[in-house]
mmCIF file of N, CA and C in Angstrom:
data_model
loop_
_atom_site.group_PDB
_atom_site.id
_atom_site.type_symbol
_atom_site.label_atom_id
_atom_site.label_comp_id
_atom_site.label_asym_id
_atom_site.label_seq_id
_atom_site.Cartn_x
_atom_site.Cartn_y
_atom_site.Cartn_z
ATOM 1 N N UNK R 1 91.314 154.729 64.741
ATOM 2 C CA UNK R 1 91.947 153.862 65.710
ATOM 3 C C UNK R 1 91.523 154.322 67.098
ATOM 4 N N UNK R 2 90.770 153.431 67.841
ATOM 5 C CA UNK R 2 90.491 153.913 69.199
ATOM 6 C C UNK R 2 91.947 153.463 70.748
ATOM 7 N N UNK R 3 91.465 153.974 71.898
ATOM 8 C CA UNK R 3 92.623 153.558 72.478
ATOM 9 C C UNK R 3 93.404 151.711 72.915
ATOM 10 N N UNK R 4 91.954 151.546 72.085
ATOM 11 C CA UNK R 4 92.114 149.934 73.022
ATOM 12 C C UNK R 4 93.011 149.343 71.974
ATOM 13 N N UNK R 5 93.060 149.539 70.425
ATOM 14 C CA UNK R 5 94.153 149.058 69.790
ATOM 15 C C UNK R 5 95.216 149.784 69.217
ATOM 16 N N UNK R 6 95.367 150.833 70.071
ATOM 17 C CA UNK R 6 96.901 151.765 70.067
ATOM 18 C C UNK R 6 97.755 150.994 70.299
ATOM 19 N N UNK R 7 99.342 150.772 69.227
ATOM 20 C CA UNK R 7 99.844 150.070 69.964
ATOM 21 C C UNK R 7 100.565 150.752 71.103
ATOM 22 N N UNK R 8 101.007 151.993 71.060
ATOM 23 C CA UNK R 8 101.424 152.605 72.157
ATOM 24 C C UNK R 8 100.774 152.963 72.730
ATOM 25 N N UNK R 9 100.775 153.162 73.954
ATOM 26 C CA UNK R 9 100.084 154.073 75.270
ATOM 27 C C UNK R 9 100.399 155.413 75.703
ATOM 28 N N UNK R 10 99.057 156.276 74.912
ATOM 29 C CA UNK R 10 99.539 157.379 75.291
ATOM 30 C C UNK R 10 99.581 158.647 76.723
ATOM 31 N N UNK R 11 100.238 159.324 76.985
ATOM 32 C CA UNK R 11 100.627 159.646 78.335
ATOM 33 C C UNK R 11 100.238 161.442 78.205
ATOM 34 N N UNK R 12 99.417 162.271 79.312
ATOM 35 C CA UNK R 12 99.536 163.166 79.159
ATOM 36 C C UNK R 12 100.927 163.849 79.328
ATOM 37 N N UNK R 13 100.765 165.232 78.965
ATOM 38 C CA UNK R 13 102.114 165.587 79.000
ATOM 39 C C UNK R 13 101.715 167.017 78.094
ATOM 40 N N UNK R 14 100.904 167.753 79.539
ATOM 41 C CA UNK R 14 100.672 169.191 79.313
ATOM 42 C C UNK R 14 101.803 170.333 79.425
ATOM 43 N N UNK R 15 102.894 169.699 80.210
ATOM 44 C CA UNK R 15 103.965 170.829 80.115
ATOM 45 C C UNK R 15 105.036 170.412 78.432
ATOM 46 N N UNK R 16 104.536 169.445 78.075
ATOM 47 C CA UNK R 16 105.507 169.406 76.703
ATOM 48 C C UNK R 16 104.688 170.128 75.745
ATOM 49 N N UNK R 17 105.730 170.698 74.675
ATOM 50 C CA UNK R 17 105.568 171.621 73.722
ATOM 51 C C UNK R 17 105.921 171.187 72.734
ATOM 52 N N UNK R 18 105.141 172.041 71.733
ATOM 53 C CA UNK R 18 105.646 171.682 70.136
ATOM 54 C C UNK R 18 106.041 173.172 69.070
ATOM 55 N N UNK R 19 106.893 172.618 68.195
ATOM 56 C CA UNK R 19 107.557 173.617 67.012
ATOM 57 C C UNK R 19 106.953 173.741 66.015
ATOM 58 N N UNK R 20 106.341 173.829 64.935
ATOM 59 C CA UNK R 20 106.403 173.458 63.576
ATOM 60 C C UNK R 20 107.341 173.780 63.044
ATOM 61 N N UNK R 21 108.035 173.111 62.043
ATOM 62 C CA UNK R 21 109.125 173.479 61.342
ATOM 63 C C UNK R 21 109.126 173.439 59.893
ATOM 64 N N UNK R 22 108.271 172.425 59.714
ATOM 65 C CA UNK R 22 108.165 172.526 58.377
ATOM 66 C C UNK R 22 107.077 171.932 57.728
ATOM 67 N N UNK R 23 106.260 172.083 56.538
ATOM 68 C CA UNK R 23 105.033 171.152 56.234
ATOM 69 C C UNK R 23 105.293 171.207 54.775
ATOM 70 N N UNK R 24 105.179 170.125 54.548
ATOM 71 C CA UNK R 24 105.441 169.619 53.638
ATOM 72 C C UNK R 24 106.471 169.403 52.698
ATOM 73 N N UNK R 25 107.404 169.666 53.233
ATOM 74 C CA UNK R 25 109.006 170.074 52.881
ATOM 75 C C UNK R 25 108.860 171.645 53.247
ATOM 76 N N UNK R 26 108.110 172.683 53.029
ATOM 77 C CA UNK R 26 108.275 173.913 53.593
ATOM 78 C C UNK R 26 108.517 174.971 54.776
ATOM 79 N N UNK R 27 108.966 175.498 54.657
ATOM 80 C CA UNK R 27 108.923 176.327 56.161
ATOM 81 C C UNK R 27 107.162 177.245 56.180
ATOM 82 N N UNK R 28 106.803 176.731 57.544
ATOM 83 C CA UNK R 28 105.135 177.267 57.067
ATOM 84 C C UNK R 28 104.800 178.545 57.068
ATOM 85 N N UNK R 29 103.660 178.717 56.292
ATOM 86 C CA UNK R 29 103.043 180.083 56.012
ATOM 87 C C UNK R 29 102.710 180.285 57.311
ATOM 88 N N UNK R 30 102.132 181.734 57.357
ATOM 89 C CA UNK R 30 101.477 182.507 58.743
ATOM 90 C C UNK R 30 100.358 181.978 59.167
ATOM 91 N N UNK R 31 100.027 181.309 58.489
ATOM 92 C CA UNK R 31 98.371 180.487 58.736
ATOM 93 C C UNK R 31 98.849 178.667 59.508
ATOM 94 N N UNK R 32 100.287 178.902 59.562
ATOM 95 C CA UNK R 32 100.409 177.190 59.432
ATOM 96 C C UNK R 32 101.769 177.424 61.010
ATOM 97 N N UNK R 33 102.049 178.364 61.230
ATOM 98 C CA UNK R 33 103.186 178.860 62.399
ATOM 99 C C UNK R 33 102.252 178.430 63.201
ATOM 100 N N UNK R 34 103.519 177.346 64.265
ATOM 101 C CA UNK R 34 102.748 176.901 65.640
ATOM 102 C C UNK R 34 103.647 176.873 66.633
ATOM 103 N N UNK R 35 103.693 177.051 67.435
ATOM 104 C CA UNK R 35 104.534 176.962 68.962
ATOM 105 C C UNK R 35 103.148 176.554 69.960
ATOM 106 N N UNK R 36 103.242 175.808 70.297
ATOM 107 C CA UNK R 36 101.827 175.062 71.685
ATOM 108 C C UNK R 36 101.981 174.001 72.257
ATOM 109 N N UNK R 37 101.157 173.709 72.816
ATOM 110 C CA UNK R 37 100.739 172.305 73.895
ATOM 111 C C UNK R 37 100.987 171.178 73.518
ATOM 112 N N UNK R 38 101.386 170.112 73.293
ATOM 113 C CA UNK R 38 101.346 168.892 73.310
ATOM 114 C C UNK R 38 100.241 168.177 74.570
ATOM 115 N N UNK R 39 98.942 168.035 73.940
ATOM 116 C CA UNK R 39 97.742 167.542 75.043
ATOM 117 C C UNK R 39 98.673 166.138 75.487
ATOM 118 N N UNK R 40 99.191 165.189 74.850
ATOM 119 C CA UNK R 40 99.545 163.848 74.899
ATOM 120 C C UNK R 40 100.674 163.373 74.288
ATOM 121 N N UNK R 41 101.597 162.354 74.554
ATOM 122 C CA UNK R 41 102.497 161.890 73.580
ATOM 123 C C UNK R 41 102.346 160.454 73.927
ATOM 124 N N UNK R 42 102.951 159.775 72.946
ATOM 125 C CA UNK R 42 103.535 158.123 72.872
ATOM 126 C C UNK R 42 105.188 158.229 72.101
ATOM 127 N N UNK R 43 105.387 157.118 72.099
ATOM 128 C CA UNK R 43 106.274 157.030 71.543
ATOM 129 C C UNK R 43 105.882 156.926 70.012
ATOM 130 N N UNK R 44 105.170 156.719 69.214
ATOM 131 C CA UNK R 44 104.257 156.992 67.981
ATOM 132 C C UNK R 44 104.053 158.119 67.315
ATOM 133 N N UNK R 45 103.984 159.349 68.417
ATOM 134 C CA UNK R 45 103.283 160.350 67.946
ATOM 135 C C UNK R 45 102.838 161.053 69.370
ATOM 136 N N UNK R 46 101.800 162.271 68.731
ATOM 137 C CA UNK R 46 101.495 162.820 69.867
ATOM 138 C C UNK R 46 99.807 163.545 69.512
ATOM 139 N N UNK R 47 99.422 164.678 70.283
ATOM 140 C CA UNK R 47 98.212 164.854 69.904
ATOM 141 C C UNK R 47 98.593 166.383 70.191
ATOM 142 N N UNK R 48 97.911 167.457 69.713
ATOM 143 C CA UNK R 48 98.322 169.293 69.960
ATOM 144 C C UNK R 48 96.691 169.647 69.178
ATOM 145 N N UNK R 49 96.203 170.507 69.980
ATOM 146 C CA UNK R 49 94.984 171.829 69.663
ATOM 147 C C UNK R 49 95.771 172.924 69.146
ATOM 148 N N UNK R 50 95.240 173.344 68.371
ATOM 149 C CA UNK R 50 95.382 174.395 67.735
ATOM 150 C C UNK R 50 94.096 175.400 66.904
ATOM 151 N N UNK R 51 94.425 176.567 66.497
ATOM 152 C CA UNK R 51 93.309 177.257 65.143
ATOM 153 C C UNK R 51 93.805 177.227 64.396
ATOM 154 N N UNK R 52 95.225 176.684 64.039
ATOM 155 C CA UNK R 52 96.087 176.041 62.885
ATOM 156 C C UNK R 52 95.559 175.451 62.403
ATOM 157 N N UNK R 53 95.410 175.705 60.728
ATOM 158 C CA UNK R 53 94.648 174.766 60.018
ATOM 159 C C UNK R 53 95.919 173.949 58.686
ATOM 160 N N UNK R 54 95.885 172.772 59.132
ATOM 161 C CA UNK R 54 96.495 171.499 58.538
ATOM 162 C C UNK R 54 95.531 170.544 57.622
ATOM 163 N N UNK R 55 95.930 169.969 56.660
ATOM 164 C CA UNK R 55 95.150 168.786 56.218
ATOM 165 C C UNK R 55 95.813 167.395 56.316
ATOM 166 N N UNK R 56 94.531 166.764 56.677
ATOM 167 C CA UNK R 56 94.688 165.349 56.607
ATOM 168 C C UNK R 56 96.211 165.251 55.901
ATOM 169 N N UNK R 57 96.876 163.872 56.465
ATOM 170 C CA UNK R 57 98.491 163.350 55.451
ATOM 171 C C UNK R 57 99.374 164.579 55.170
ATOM 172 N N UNK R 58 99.268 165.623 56.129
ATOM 173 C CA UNK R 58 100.301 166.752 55.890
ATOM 174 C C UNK R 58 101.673 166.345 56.322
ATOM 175 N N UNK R 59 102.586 166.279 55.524
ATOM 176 C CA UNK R 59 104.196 166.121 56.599
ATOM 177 C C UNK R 59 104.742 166.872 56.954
ATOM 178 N N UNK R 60 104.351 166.683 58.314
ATOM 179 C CA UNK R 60 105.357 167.786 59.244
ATOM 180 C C UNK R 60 106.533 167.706 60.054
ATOM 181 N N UNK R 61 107.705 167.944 59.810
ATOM 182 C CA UNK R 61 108.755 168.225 60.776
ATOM 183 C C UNK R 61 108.655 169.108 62.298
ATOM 184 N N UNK R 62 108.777 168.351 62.816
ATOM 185 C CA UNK R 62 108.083 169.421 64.514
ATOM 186 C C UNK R 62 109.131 168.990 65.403
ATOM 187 N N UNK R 63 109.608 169.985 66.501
ATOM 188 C CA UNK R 63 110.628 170.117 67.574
ATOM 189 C C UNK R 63 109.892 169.932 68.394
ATOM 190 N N UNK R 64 109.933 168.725 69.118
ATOM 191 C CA UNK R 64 109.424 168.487 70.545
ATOM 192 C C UNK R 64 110.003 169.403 71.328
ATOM 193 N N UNK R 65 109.659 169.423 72.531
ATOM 194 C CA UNK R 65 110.030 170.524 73.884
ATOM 195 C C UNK R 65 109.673 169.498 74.994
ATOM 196 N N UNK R 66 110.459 169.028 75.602
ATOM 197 C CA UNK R 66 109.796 168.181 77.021
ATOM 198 C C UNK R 66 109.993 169.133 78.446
ATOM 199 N N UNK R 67 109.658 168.774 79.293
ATOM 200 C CA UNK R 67 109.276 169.175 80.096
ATOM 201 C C UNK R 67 110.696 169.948 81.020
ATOM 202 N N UNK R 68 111.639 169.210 80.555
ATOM 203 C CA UNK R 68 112.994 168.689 81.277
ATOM 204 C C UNK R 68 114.014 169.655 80.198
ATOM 205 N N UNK R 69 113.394 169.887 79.566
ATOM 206 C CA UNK R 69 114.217 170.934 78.378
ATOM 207 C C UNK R 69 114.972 170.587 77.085
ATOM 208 N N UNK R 70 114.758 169.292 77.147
ATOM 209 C CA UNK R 70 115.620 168.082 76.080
ATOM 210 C C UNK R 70 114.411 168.808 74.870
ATOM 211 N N UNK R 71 115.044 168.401 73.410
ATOM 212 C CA UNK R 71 113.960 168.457 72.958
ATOM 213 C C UNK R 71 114.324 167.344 71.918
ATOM 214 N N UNK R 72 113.570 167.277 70.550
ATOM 215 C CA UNK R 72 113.466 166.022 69.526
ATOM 216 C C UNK R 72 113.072 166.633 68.859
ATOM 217 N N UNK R 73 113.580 166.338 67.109
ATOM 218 C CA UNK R 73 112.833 166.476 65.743
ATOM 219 C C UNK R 73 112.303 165.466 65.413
ATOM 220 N N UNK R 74 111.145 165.233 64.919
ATOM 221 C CA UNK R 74 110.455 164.001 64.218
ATOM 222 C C UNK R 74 109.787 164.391 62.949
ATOM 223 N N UNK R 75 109.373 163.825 62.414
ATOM 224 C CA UNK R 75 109.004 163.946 61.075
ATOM 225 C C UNK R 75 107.975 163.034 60.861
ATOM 226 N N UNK R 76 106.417 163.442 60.741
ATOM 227 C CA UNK R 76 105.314 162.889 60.675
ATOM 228 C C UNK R 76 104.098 163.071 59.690
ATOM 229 N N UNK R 77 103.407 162.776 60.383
ATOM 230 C CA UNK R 77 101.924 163.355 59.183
ATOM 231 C C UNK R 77 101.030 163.485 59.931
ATOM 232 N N UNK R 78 99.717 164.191 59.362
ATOM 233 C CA UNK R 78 98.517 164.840 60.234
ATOM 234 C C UNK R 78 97.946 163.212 59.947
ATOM 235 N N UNK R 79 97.731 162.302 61.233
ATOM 236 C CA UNK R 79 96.276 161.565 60.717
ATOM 237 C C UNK R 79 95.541 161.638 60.754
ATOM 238 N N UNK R 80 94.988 162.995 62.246
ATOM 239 C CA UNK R 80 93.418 162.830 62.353
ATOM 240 C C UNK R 80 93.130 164.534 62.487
ATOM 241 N N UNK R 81 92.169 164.685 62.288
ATOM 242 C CA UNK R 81 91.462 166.102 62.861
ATOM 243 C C UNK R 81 90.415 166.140 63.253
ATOM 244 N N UNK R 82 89.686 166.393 64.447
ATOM 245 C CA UNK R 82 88.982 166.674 65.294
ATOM 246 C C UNK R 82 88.220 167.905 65.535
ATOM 247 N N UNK R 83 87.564 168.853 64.419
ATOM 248 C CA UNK R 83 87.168 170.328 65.083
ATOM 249 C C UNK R 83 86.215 170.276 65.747
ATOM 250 N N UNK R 84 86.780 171.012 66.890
ATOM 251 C CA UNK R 84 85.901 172.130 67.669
ATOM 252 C C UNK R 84 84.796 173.613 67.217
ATOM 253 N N UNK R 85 84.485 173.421 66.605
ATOM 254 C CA UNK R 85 82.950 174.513 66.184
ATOM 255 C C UNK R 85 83.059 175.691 66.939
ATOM 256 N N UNK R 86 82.903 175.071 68.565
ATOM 257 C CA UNK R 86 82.687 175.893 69.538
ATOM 258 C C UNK R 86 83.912 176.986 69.903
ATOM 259 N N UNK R 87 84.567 176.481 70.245
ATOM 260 C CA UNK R 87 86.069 177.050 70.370
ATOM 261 C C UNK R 87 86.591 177.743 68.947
ATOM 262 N N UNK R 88 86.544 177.160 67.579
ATOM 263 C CA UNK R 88 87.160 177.383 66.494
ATOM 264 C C UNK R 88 88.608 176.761 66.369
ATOM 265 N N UNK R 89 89.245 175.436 67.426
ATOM 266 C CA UNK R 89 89.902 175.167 67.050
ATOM 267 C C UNK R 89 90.031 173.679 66.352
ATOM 268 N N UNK R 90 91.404 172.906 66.147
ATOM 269 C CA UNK R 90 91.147 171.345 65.536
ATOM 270 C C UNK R 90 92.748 170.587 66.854
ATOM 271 N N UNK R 91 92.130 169.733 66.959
ATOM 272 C CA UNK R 91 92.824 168.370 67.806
ATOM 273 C C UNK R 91 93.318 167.782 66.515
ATOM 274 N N UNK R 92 94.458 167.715 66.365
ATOM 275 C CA UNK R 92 95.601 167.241 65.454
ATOM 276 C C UNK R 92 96.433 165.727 65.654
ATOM 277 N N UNK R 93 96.287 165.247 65.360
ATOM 278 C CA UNK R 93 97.072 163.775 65.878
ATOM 279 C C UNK R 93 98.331 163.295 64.830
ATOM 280 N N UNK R 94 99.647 163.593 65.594
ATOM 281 C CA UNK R 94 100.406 163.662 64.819
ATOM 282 C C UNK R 94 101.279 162.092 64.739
ATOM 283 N N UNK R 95 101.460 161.561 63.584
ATOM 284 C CA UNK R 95 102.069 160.152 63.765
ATOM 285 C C UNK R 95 103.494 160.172 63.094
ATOM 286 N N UNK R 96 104.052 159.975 64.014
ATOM 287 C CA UNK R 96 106.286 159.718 63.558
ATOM 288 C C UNK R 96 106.068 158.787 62.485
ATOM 289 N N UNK R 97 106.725 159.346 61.448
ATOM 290 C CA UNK R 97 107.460 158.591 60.078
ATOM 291 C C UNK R 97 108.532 157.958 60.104
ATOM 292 N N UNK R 98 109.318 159.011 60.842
ATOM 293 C CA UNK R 98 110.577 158.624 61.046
ATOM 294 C C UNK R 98 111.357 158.614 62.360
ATOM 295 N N UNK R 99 111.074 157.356 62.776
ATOM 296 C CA UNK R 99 111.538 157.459 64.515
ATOM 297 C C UNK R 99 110.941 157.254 65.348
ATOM 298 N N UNK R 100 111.106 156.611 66.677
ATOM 299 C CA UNK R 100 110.027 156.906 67.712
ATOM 300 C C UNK R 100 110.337 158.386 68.155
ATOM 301 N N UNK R 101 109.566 158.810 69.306
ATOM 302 C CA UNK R 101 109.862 159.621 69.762
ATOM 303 C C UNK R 101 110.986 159.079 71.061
ATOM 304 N N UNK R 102 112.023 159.929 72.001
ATOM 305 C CA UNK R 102 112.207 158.816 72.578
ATOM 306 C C UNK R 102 111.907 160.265 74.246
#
């Protein structure tokens, strides 16, 4: 899906943060623990870099962090991955199952 038929519009939003909480119904292994960046959000979903390695259709429970200190649980799935070679990390694109974000 490119940006021109997103239906949401997504917004940077480098001071928001993310949790992992859980993947796949689990609380994650040491390879799968994330606390980081949120590059972007929509109300859809959002986008986070990491060296966290996820697969494609993973469901994840994640604690938003906004900027303002509010935060949100959502419950999604990995749709896309993006690696970086260079860096060693992957651009994650996470899409709400359940909920917008608000």
């Amino acid at each position: 899906m490119d940006a021109m038929s997103r239906k949401d519009i997504r917004q940077p939003c480098n001071t928001c943060r993310c949790e992992i909480l859980l993947v796949n119904g689990e609380q994650p292994d040491q390879s799968q623990q994330y606390q980081g960046v949120i590059e972007n959000i929509s109300k859809g979903g959002f986008r986070f870099v990491t060296s966290k390695r996820f697969e494609l259709d993973d469901r994840i429970k994640a604690k938003i962090i906004f900027n303002d200190g509010r935060t949100q649980e959502s419950i999604g799935r990995i749709c896309y991955c993006n690696e970086d070679e260079k860096n060693g990390s992957y651009a994650y694109g996470f899409s709400v199952i359940n909920g917008f974000i608000h």
